[in-house]
Structure formats: structure tokens, C-alpha cells
Amino acid sequence: MMDIPRSEAISTQQRKIAELARQAPELSLTSLNHHIDLDWMREAYRRTRKDGAVGVDGQTAEEYAEHLEENLQSLLDRAKAGRYRAPAVRRVHIPKGEGKTRPIGIPGFEDKILQRAVAMVLEPIYEQDFLDCSYGFRPGRSAHQALGAHRDQLMAMGGGWVVELDVQGFFDTLDKGQLQEMVRHRVRDGVVLRLIGKWLNAGVLEDGAVTYPETGTPQGGVISPLLANIYLHEVLDAWFDRDVKPRLKGRAFLVRYADDAVFGFACEEDARRVLDVLPKRFGKYGLSLHPEKTRLIDYRRPPRGQRRSEVGSFDFLGFTHYWARSRKGNWVIKQKTAKDRFSRAIERIDAWCRAHRHEKVRDQQRELAVKLHGHYGYYGITGNTRMLDRFLREVTRRWHYWLTRRSQVGKWSWERFRRMLAFCPLPPAIPVHSTYRFAANP
């Protein structure tokens, strides 16, 4: 009899866990760690990124793979016996725009594998509980789906009132005790709970010193997105669906992607009532809302005879959402690259061109093509072609600028640069996620 492929066998076990969780939505599952065996660990290793930054131990994926079976068995034994010690995460800061940075925690490679293994057990359970309004870091869901759902629901209402939600330092301020209590509502397995507790209380290494924050979970860990969704499911999603919507006068909806969320309301009174109670709701769970970025926006459809939209726009998931005329002259909601995201992307391209201007031009072209494809892959949506074209023009201009500063020999005139582009062109600005392209090539 032919052996079942390992990944398929793991998927079968996950479906069984999901079915049990679905059939008993109020049940706390007490026996989960028996699923985590050596085959499970091998699959967790397979799903773990091998090219990520190294943690405090400096261990690379290549080094770990040299004795893979022994390392995985040792990791499994220590996790089951309670002897596993969660190492401190290495904190780095990445640019966020406007001179700000976002702190990211980088676990060790072994820690990533174990976190992946536990996430593989928990995910099937919580996927039965999470609501349709949640899109971030969930299987089969994406930011583009969140953008489409928000636009479609607003269009169906004919516009309305939008509440932007901005949680200040969510990953650094969530209450660890309340998070662990939320997990215990569904999971009572001692091994799993012990590991989560160790990860939540692991130290943070920064500037050569290890600290132990009283609140938060390091953003960047494999398990962190799932824990964040568990927390915000209770704080926001379930609360809005269970307690708020039944008390509203008109239609309302919520779309959340991780800690970014927007509401849509048909009635202004409903929007103001929810906006007033949000700070108290989040404060109950140790979270605070940005007083200026959490705001109410009049986003009703412009009058029929109005030529230009005077309705306020708002940003969500890197896109500015605004009213504009369709090809048929109707008012529709369109989405374009947000100004801050555009500027940030250009700054990164400029810095890269400057740092690599002395490399072979062909190598530069290949790398810039990869970066452009990545930009198109996210921002290439219906109606955003103009901003994609603008991005391509700006990238081309910055590349030419830094090529002219390679040396005093062989100046790169525009004429020479254009001839080079004819043989080594940059990829054209294509809206990858355009509904028109999909309709033409389903």
C-alpha cells in the first residue's frame, strides 16, 4: 500500500481538529499536543522560511539542516517535557514612514519551527470561530479581498459614514494575561498553553541588553499573527457582531486586517455612537486608540449633478479610497496607492540605486525588475494604473540619475539610457489584480 504523503497526512489531521472545533464551538480542547509528533515537526520545518533573518543564537537554516532529524527530535522532546526554553527575540526597527520605525522581533530558527508547529494545531480551531470580517494572516484570505469587501459593501450602501480605527502600538501593549485567558476558552492542552506562555514572556534583546516587557507580543514571530487575531476577535469582531450591530438603526459592517480596521455605517448616528464607545472598549483590554487617526469620515455618494467629489477620502491597507466617475459617468469608489506608501517605496528604490550604482547595469536591471513586479503584485489593482505608471517613471528617473554618477567616464545621457532600456526594459506597469484583465482572461 502506498504511503500517504506527509503534508497530506498533516492536512487530514488538521481537518479532523477543525471538524471537532466546529461541532463543539463552546468546547475547550484538552488533548492537542499528541498531534505534534516528528512528522508534524518535519512539516513545520518545511513551512518555515529558510531565508529569514537570524535570531539571537545566530543559527541559520543551513546549519540547522545539517543534523535535521536529530535537531527536530530534540526540539520535540524538550517541548513535550517542558524543558524547552524560549530564547529572547532580537528586536530590529524597520522604517515606517514620516521618520518613524516599526519594532520587529526576530525569533531563533528553532523557535520559528516550534511556533509553526503550534500554529498548525491552533489554526484549524480558531478558523471555526473567526468571523468573515477578519482577513489578516488567515488561510485563503488576503489584503486584496479585504479591500474588495470594504469597497463592495460601501458601494451596496451607496456610501455612508466611515470610521477609521488606529490602535496605538497594538503588538507592544496587548494584555498578556487576558490573551492567555482567551486562549484557555478554547484550548486546555497543558503543553500548548505552556509554550504560548513561554513565548509571551520571552525577553527582548535590543542594543545588547535583554528586557522583559510586561505587555505585548513581539511583532514578527510566527505565532504572533494568530495570537493577535485571537485577541482582536474578542476585543472587536465578536463584540461588534454580537453586541453592537443588533442595537444599530441602519446597516453597518466591519473589515479588519490584523490591527487595521474600518467600519462602514449607513446612519451617521450609529457611526457616532460606535466611535464614542470604542476607546472604552479597547481600554478595557489595555489598548488605546490614536486620538487623531481614529476618526469619522463623511463618505456618502456625491450628488448626481456634482462634477467633482468633495467627499473626504481615507486610507486603508496602503490605498486611498475616494469617489470618482466611472467610464459610464456614475459615481464609484476607486482605490489608488496612498501618498505615504508611494513616497516610501520611491525612497527605498532611490537608496538601493545609490548603493548599487557601480554594479553591472544588467544586474541592476534584473533586481529593479524584481522590485517593480513586487510593487505591481500588491498595488496593481483595478483603477490604479495611473499610479503604477507614475511609479515606473519615477523608478526609471532615479535609476538614470544614479547611473550618471557612477564615474566621470561614459556619462549616461538620456539617449544612451533609452537605447539600453530598449534591450533591457523594465517591466511595464500592469495591474495584476485588475478585474478587467481577469474578465478577458478568466
Short mmCIF file of C-alpha atoms in Angstrom, two decimals:
data_model
loop_
_atom_site.label_atom_id
_atom_site.label_comp_id
_atom_site.label_asym_id
_atom_site.label_seq_id
_atom_site.Cartn_x
_atom_site.Cartn_y
_atom_site.Cartn_z
CA MET A 1 0.00 0.00 0.00
CA MET A 2 1.37 3.38 -1.00
CA ASP A 3 2.29 5.72 1.88
CA ILE A 4 0.27 8.91 2.19
CA PRO A 5 2.48 11.98 1.55
CA ARG A 6 3.47 13.68 4.81
CA SER A 7 1.85 17.06 4.02
CA GLU A 8 -1.41 15.33 3.04
CA ALA A 9 -1.44 13.33 6.26
CA ILE A 10 -0.91 16.50 8.30
CA SER A 11 -3.74 18.23 6.40
CA THR A 12 -6.02 15.30 7.23
CA GLN A 13 -5.25 15.68 10.94
CA GLN A 14 -5.89 19.42 10.72
CA ARG A 15 -9.29 18.79 9.11
CA LYS A 16 -10.18 16.44 11.99
CA ILE A 17 -9.20 19.13 14.52
CA ALA A 18 -11.29 21.69 12.60
CA GLU A 19 -14.31 19.39 12.47
CA LEU A 20 -14.15 18.77 16.22
CA ALA A 21 -13.90 22.51 16.88
CA ARG A 22 -16.79 23.23 14.52
CA GLN A 23 -19.08 20.66 16.09
CA ALA A 24 -18.39 21.92 19.61
CA PRO A 25 -17.96 25.72 19.46
CA GLU A 26 -18.13 26.05 23.27
CA LEU A 27 -15.76 23.17 23.99
CA SER A 28 -12.24 23.66 25.33
CA LEU A 29 -9.97 21.14 23.62
CA THR A 30 -7.75 19.36 26.14
CA SER A 31 -5.76 16.92 24.00
CA LEU A 32 -3.87 18.54 21.15
CA ASN A 33 -0.16 18.01 21.68
CA HIS A 34 -0.36 14.35 20.62
CA HIS A 35 -0.77 15.62 17.06
CA ILE A 36 2.68 17.19 17.29
CA ASP A 37 4.96 14.27 16.51
CA LEU A 38 8.14 14.01 14.44
CA ASP A 39 6.22 14.04 11.14
CA TRP A 40 4.38 17.16 12.31
CA MET A 41 7.72 18.80 13.15
CA ARG A 42 9.10 17.90 9.73
CA GLU A 43 6.13 19.59 8.10
CA ALA A 44 6.54 22.63 10.37
CA TYR A 45 10.17 22.81 9.27
CA ARG A 46 9.13 22.58 5.61
CA ARG A 47 6.70 25.50 6.07
CA THR A 48 9.28 27.67 7.86
CA ARG A 49 11.08 30.31 5.81
CA LYS A 50 14.71 29.42 5.31
CA ASP A 51 15.94 32.85 4.17
CA GLY A 52 14.77 34.93 7.11
CA ALA A 53 16.98 36.95 9.43
CA VAL A 54 18.73 35.01 12.19
CA GLY A 55 17.78 35.28 15.85
CA VAL A 56 19.85 35.77 18.99
CA ASP A 57 21.57 32.39 18.56
CA GLY A 58 22.84 33.30 15.09
CA GLN A 59 21.80 29.89 13.77
CA THR A 60 20.95 29.69 10.08
CA ALA A 61 18.59 27.30 8.33
CA GLU A 62 21.55 25.69 6.56
CA GLU A 63 23.28 24.93 9.87
CA TYR A 64 20.10 23.51 11.37
CA ALA A 65 19.54 21.26 8.35
CA GLU A 66 22.96 19.61 8.74
CA HIS A 67 21.54 17.45 11.56
CA LEU A 68 17.87 17.97 10.85
CA GLU A 69 16.38 14.74 12.23
CA GLU A 70 18.37 14.92 15.46
CA ASN A 71 17.54 18.60 15.91
CA LEU A 72 13.82 18.11 15.32
CA GLN A 73 13.65 15.13 17.67
CA SER A 74 15.49 17.06 20.38
CA LEU A 75 13.20 20.07 19.91
CA LEU A 76 10.11 17.85 20.11
CA ASP A 77 11.32 16.07 23.25
CA ARG A 78 12.14 19.33 25.04
CA ALA A 79 8.79 20.88 24.09
CA LYS A 80 6.78 17.88 25.35
CA ALA A 81 8.80 17.51 28.57
CA GLY A 82 8.64 21.22 29.46
CA ARG A 83 12.40 21.64 29.15
CA TYR A 84 12.22 23.97 26.14
CA ARG A 85 13.35 27.50 26.95
CA ALA A 86 12.07 30.22 24.66
CA PRO A 87 15.06 32.41 23.75
CA ALA A 88 14.83 36.17 23.69
CA VAL A 89 13.81 37.65 20.37
CA ARG A 90 16.16 40.02 18.60
CA ARG A 91 14.46 43.37 18.08
CA VAL A 92 15.15 45.44 14.99
CA HIS A 93 13.44 48.59 13.73
CA ILE A 94 12.25 48.97 10.16
CA PRO A 95 11.26 52.30 8.56
CA LYS A 96 7.55 53.09 8.78
CA GLY A 97 7.47 56.50 7.11
CA GLU A 98 7.48 60.07 8.42
CA GLY A 99 10.68 59.32 10.32
CA LYS A 100 9.01 56.58 12.37
CA THR A 101 10.01 52.94 12.72
CA ARG A 102 8.20 49.70 13.48
CA PRO A 103 9.79 47.30 16.01
CA ILE A 104 10.05 43.72 14.75
CA GLY A 105 11.03 40.73 16.88
CA ILE A 106 13.13 38.02 15.21
CA PRO A 107 12.99 34.60 16.91
CA GLY A 108 15.70 31.98 16.58
CA PHE A 109 15.31 29.47 13.76
CA GLU A 110 14.44 26.60 16.12
CA ASP A 111 11.86 28.80 17.80
CA LYS A 112 10.29 29.55 14.42
CA ILE A 113 9.83 25.84 13.76
CA LEU A 114 8.18 25.17 17.11
CA GLN A 115 5.93 28.20 16.80
CA ARG A 116 4.91 27.00 13.34
CA ALA A 117 4.10 23.55 14.75
CA VAL A 118 1.85 25.03 17.46
CA ALA A 119 0.21 27.42 14.98
CA MET A 120 -0.58 24.42 12.76
CA VAL A 121 -2.56 22.92 15.67
CA LEU A 122 -4.34 26.11 16.72
CA GLU A 123 -5.24 27.49 13.32
CA PRO A 124 -7.86 24.83 12.45
CA ILE A 125 -9.59 25.50 15.78
CA TYR A 126 -9.79 29.27 15.52
CA GLU A 127 -10.72 29.26 11.85
CA GLN A 128 -14.06 27.87 13.04
CA ASP A 129 -14.50 30.83 15.39
CA PHE A 130 -13.14 33.78 13.41
CA LEU A 131 -15.69 35.87 11.52
CA ASP A 132 -15.85 36.81 7.85
CA CYS A 133 -14.89 40.41 8.64
CA SER A 134 -11.33 39.31 9.52
CA TYR A 135 -8.83 38.94 6.66
CA GLY A 136 -5.31 39.31 8.04
CA PHE A 137 -2.96 36.30 8.23
CA ARG A 138 -5.67 33.73 7.63
CA PRO A 139 -5.51 30.85 5.12
CA GLY A 140 -7.17 31.66 1.81
CA ARG A 141 -7.61 35.35 2.70
CA SER A 142 -5.67 38.40 1.61
CA ALA A 143 -5.44 42.17 1.81
CA HIS A 144 -6.94 42.44 -1.67
CA GLN A 145 -10.00 40.53 -0.52
CA ALA A 146 -10.34 42.91 2.43
CA LEU A 147 -10.10 45.89 0.09
CA GLY A 148 -12.70 44.39 -2.23
CA ALA A 149 -15.09 43.52 0.59
CA HIS A 150 -14.90 47.02 2.02
CA ARG A 151 -15.45 48.68 -1.35
CA ASP A 152 -18.32 46.36 -2.33
CA GLN A 153 -20.19 46.85 0.95
CA LEU A 154 -19.82 50.62 0.82
CA MET A 155 -21.00 50.66 -2.79
CA ALA A 156 -24.00 48.49 -1.87
CA MET A 157 -24.97 51.06 0.77
CA GLY A 158 -24.48 53.94 -1.65
CA GLY A 159 -21.68 55.24 0.55
CA GLY A 160 -22.18 56.26 4.13
CA TRP A 161 -20.11 57.08 7.18
CA VAL A 162 -16.70 55.51 7.67
CA VAL A 163 -14.88 55.14 10.98
CA GLU A 164 -11.12 54.63 10.68
CA LEU A 165 -9.61 52.70 13.57
CA ASP A 166 -5.98 53.17 14.59
CA VAL A 167 -4.67 51.15 17.54
CA GLN A 168 -1.53 52.65 19.09
CA GLY A 169 1.29 50.12 19.45
CA PHE A 170 -1.04 47.11 19.42
CA PHE A 171 1.63 44.39 19.47
CA ASP A 172 3.51 46.17 22.28
CA THR A 173 0.53 46.88 24.55
CA LEU A 174 -1.90 43.95 24.42
CA ASP A 175 -2.51 42.38 27.83
CA LYS A 176 -0.70 39.02 28.06
CA GLY A 177 -2.89 37.76 30.90
CA GLN A 178 -6.12 38.48 29.05
CA LEU A 179 -4.72 36.93 25.87
CA GLN A 180 -3.83 33.72 27.72
CA GLU A 181 -7.31 33.64 29.23
CA MET A 182 -8.85 34.00 25.77
CA VAL A 183 -6.77 31.08 24.52
CA ARG A 184 -7.87 28.96 27.50
CA HIS A 185 -11.51 29.38 26.47
CA ARG A 186 -10.77 27.08 23.55
CA VAL A 187 -7.54 25.27 24.44
CA ARG A 188 -6.77 23.41 27.67
CA ASP A 189 -3.80 21.38 26.48
CA GLY A 190 -1.02 21.89 29.03
CA VAL A 191 1.87 21.55 26.58
CA VAL A 192 0.42 24.08 24.15
CA LEU A 193 -0.52 26.57 26.87
CA ARG A 194 2.92 26.28 28.49
CA LEU A 195 4.67 27.03 25.18
CA ILE A 196 2.47 30.06 24.49
CA GLY A 197 3.21 31.36 27.97
CA LYS A 198 6.94 30.97 27.40
CA TRP A 199 6.79 32.85 24.11
CA LEU A 200 4.76 35.67 25.61
CA ASN A 201 7.25 36.06 28.44
CA ALA A 202 10.46 35.60 26.45
CA GLY A 203 12.81 38.54 26.70
CA VAL A 204 13.64 41.09 24.02
CA LEU A 205 17.27 41.67 23.02
CA GLU A 206 17.96 45.23 21.90
CA ASP A 207 21.21 47.21 21.99
CA GLY A 208 22.95 44.34 23.74
CA ALA A 209 20.53 44.19 26.68
CA VAL A 210 17.64 41.80 27.36
CA THR A 211 14.42 43.24 28.78
CA TYR A 212 11.17 41.56 29.79
CA PRO A 213 8.18 43.76 28.82
CA GLU A 214 5.06 43.33 30.96
CA THR A 215 2.74 43.70 27.98
CA GLY A 216 2.68 42.79 24.31
CA THR A 217 3.90 40.07 21.99
CA PRO A 218 6.82 40.68 19.61
CA GLN A 219 5.59 41.51 16.13
CA GLY A 220 7.39 39.27 13.67
CA GLY A 221 7.09 35.93 15.45
CA VAL A 222 5.43 33.05 13.61
CA ILE A 223 2.76 32.65 16.31
CA SER A 224 2.17 36.40 16.79
CA PRO A 225 -0.35 36.98 13.95
CA LEU A 226 -2.57 34.14 15.18
CA LEU A 227 -2.44 35.37 18.78
CA ALA A 228 -3.24 38.89 17.56
CA ASN A 229 -6.28 37.59 15.68
CA ILE A 230 -7.47 35.70 18.77
CA TYR A 231 -7.18 38.88 20.82
CA LEU A 232 -8.87 41.20 18.34
CA HIS A 233 -11.57 38.65 17.56
CA GLU A 234 -12.78 39.04 21.14
CA VAL A 235 -11.99 42.72 21.58
CA LEU A 236 -13.54 43.89 18.29
CA ASP A 237 -15.00 41.37 15.83
CA ALA A 238 -17.25 39.29 18.09
CA TRP A 239 -18.20 42.32 20.17
CA PHE A 240 -19.29 44.30 17.12
CA ASP A 241 -21.21 41.37 15.64
CA ARG A 242 -22.80 40.18 18.89
CA ASP A 243 -23.37 43.33 20.95
CA VAL A 244 -23.24 46.35 18.65
CA LYS A 245 -24.92 45.56 15.32
CA PRO A 246 -28.24 44.40 16.84
CA ARG A 247 -28.58 47.81 18.53
CA LEU A 248 -27.93 49.94 15.44
CA LYS A 249 -30.64 51.68 13.40
CA GLY A 250 -29.13 51.10 9.95
CA ARG A 251 -26.79 48.82 8.07
CA ALA A 252 -23.20 48.54 9.27
CA PHE A 253 -20.14 46.41 8.63
CA LEU A 254 -16.56 45.93 9.78
CA VAL A 255 -13.49 44.93 7.80
CA ARG A 256 -10.32 44.12 9.74
CA TYR A 257 -6.86 43.13 8.57
CA ALA A 258 -4.69 42.36 11.62
CA ASP A 259 -4.78 45.57 13.68
CA ASP A 260 -6.02 47.77 10.79
CA ALA A 261 -9.79 48.14 10.69
CA VAL A 262 -12.52 50.29 9.15
CA PHE A 263 -16.26 50.42 9.79
CA GLY A 264 -18.99 51.41 7.38
CA PHE A 265 -22.35 52.81 8.54
CA ALA A 266 -25.46 53.82 6.65
CA CYS A 267 -26.54 56.07 9.54
CA GLU A 268 -24.45 58.91 10.97
CA GLU A 269 -25.94 58.48 14.44
CA ASP A 270 -24.82 54.84 14.53
CA ALA A 271 -21.32 55.81 13.46
CA ARG A 272 -21.00 58.45 16.17
CA ARG A 273 -22.32 56.13 18.88
CA VAL A 274 -19.78 53.44 17.99
CA LEU A 275 -16.96 55.98 17.70
CA ASP A 276 -17.76 57.25 21.19
CA VAL A 277 -17.66 53.80 22.80
CA LEU A 278 -14.58 52.43 21.01
CA PRO A 279 -11.96 54.00 23.35
CA LYS A 280 -13.67 52.49 26.39
CA ARG A 281 -13.95 49.08 24.73
CA PHE A 282 -10.27 48.97 23.77
CA GLY A 283 -9.18 50.45 27.09
CA LYS A 284 -10.80 47.50 28.86
CA TYR A 285 -8.19 45.30 27.16
CA GLY A 286 -5.18 47.54 27.75
CA LEU A 287 -5.27 49.13 24.29
CA SER A 288 -5.54 52.77 23.27
CA LEU A 289 -6.70 54.41 20.05
CA HIS A 290 -4.87 57.21 18.27
CA PRO A 291 -7.00 60.32 19.05
CA GLU A 292 -6.43 61.90 15.62
CA LYS A 293 -6.16 58.88 13.32
CA THR A 294 -9.30 57.25 14.74
CA ARG A 295 -11.91 59.42 13.07
CA LEU A 296 -15.31 59.69 11.42
CA ILE A 297 -15.49 60.46 7.69
CA ASP A 298 -18.49 61.59 5.69
CA TYR A 299 -18.26 59.16 2.81
CA ARG A 300 -21.70 59.45 1.25
CA ARG A 301 -22.06 59.18 -2.50
CA PRO A 302 -21.75 62.66 -4.14
CA PRO A 303 -24.95 64.19 -5.57
CA ARG A 304 -25.89 63.21 -9.11
CA GLY A 305 -25.16 66.59 -10.71
CA GLN A 306 -21.86 67.20 -8.90
CA ARG A 307 -18.82 67.19 -11.19
CA ARG A 308 -16.06 66.62 -8.70
CA SER A 309 -16.11 64.71 -5.46
CA GLU A 310 -15.84 66.80 -2.30
CA VAL A 311 -16.36 63.82 0.00
CA GLY A 312 -13.46 63.07 2.30
CA SER A 313 -11.13 60.24 1.38
CA PHE A 314 -9.45 57.79 3.73
CA ASP A 315 -6.53 55.33 3.65
CA PHE A 316 -6.75 51.62 4.34
CA LEU A 317 -4.11 48.93 3.72
CA GLY A 318 -1.89 51.27 1.72
CA PHE A 319 -4.62 52.60 -0.58
CA THR A 320 -6.52 55.88 -0.65
CA HIS A 321 -10.25 55.30 -1.13
CA TYR A 322 -12.11 58.06 -2.96
CA TRP A 323 -15.20 58.74 -5.09
CA ALA A 324 -14.68 59.19 -8.83
CA ARG A 325 -16.63 58.93 -12.06
CA SER A 326 -16.73 55.59 -13.86
CA ARG A 327 -16.41 55.23 -17.64
CA LYS A 328 -20.20 55.44 -17.80
CA GLY A 329 -20.27 58.61 -15.74
CA ASN A 330 -21.51 57.04 -12.50
CA TRP A 331 -20.04 57.70 -9.09
CA VAL A 332 -17.93 54.73 -7.95
CA ILE A 333 -15.39 54.11 -5.21
CA LYS A 334 -11.85 53.88 -6.50
CA GLN A 335 -8.60 52.97 -4.81
CA LYS A 336 -5.12 54.30 -5.52
CA THR A 337 -1.71 54.00 -3.91
CA ALA A 338 -1.62 56.13 -0.76
CA LYS A 339 0.81 59.07 -0.90
CA ASP A 340 2.87 57.94 2.08
CA ARG A 341 3.24 54.41 0.70
CA PHE A 342 4.23 55.77 -2.71
CA SER A 343 6.85 58.10 -1.25
CA ARG A 344 8.23 55.38 1.00
CA ALA A 345 8.58 52.96 -1.93
CA ILE A 346 10.40 55.56 -4.03
CA GLU A 347 12.75 56.35 -1.15
CA ARG A 348 13.69 52.69 -0.90
CA ILE A 349 14.31 52.48 -4.66
CA ASP A 350 16.43 55.62 -4.56
CA ALA A 351 18.53 54.27 -1.68
CA TRP A 352 19.00 50.96 -3.48
CA CYS A 353 20.05 52.62 -6.76
CA ARG A 354 22.54 54.77 -4.93
CA ALA A 355 24.07 51.81 -3.06
CA HIS A 356 24.32 49.58 -6.16
CA ARG A 357 25.09 52.14 -8.87
CA HIS A 358 28.56 50.68 -9.55
CA GLU A 359 27.30 47.15 -10.20
CA LYS A 360 26.75 45.80 -13.70
CA VAL A 361 23.84 47.54 -15.38
CA ARG A 362 22.29 44.24 -16.38
CA ASP A 363 22.35 43.03 -12.76
CA GLN A 364 20.76 46.29 -11.64
CA GLN A 365 18.03 45.89 -14.25
CA ARG A 366 17.20 42.39 -13.03
CA GLU A 367 16.93 43.48 -9.41
CA LEU A 368 14.83 46.54 -10.26
CA ALA A 369 12.54 44.31 -12.32
CA VAL A 370 12.00 42.11 -9.26
CA LYS A 371 11.20 45.16 -7.13
CA LEU A 372 8.76 46.50 -9.73
CA HIS A 373 6.99 43.14 -10.02
CA GLY A 374 6.66 43.13 -6.23
CA HIS A 375 5.12 46.61 -6.28
CA TYR A 376 2.72 45.68 -9.07
CA GLY A 377 1.85 42.49 -7.22
CA TYR A 378 0.36 44.48 -4.35
CA TYR A 379 -0.67 47.83 -5.80
CA GLY A 380 -1.72 46.54 -9.23
CA ILE A 381 -5.48 46.69 -8.70
CA THR A 382 -8.33 47.92 -10.88
CA GLY A 383 -8.27 51.70 -11.27
CA ASN A 384 -4.70 52.20 -10.05
CA THR A 385 -2.93 52.12 -13.41
CA ARG A 386 -2.06 55.82 -13.32
CA MET A 387 -0.17 55.44 -10.03
CA LEU A 388 1.61 52.34 -11.34
CA ASP A 389 2.73 54.28 -14.43
CA ARG A 390 3.91 57.12 -12.23
CA PHE A 391 5.87 54.69 -10.07
CA LEU A 392 7.58 53.18 -13.11
CA ARG A 393 8.51 56.63 -14.43
CA GLU A 394 9.94 57.65 -11.07
CA VAL A 395 11.94 54.43 -10.72
CA THR A 396 13.33 54.93 -14.23
CA ARG A 397 14.28 58.52 -13.44
CA ARG A 398 16.00 57.61 -10.17
CA TRP A 399 17.91 54.78 -11.81
CA HIS A 400 19.15 57.07 -14.57
CA TYR A 401 20.12 59.73 -12.02
CA TRP A 402 22.39 57.37 -10.10
CA LEU A 403 23.86 55.81 -13.23
CA THR A 404 25.08 59.25 -14.27
CA ARG A 405 27.03 59.38 -11.01
CA ARG A 406 28.90 56.11 -11.46
CA SER A 407 32.06 57.88 -12.63
CA GLN A 408 33.30 60.65 -14.88
CA VAL A 409 33.83 58.15 -17.70
CA GLY A 410 31.00 57.12 -20.01
CA LYS A 411 28.32 59.56 -18.93
CA TRP A 412 24.83 58.12 -19.14
CA SER A 413 22.94 60.56 -21.34
CA TRP A 414 19.18 60.10 -21.75
CA GLU A 415 19.79 58.95 -25.31
CA ARG A 416 22.21 56.22 -24.21
CA PHE A 417 19.92 55.28 -21.32
CA ARG A 418 16.91 54.92 -23.65
CA ARG A 419 18.92 52.71 -26.01
CA MET A 420 19.87 50.49 -23.10
CA LEU A 421 16.21 50.25 -21.99
CA ALA A 422 15.25 49.11 -25.49
CA PHE A 423 17.41 45.99 -24.97
CA CYS A 424 16.95 45.63 -21.18
CA PRO A 425 13.50 47.09 -20.48
CA LEU A 426 11.95 47.44 -17.07
CA PRO A 427 8.63 45.58 -16.72
CA PRO A 428 5.60 47.63 -17.79
CA ALA A 429 3.08 48.85 -15.21
CA ILE A 430 0.49 46.08 -15.27
CA PRO A 431 -2.47 45.96 -12.84
CA VAL A 432 -2.01 42.34 -11.78
CA HIS A 433 -5.33 42.19 -9.91
CA SER A 434 -7.42 44.08 -12.47
CA THR A 435 -10.97 42.77 -12.83
CA TYR A 436 -10.86 43.81 -16.49
CA ARG A 437 -7.81 41.61 -17.16
CA PHE A 438 -9.43 38.72 -15.34
CA ALA A 439 -12.65 39.09 -17.33
CA ALA A 440 -10.66 39.00 -20.57
CA ASN A 441 -8.56 36.00 -19.43
CA PRO A 442 -10.59 34.07 -16.85
#
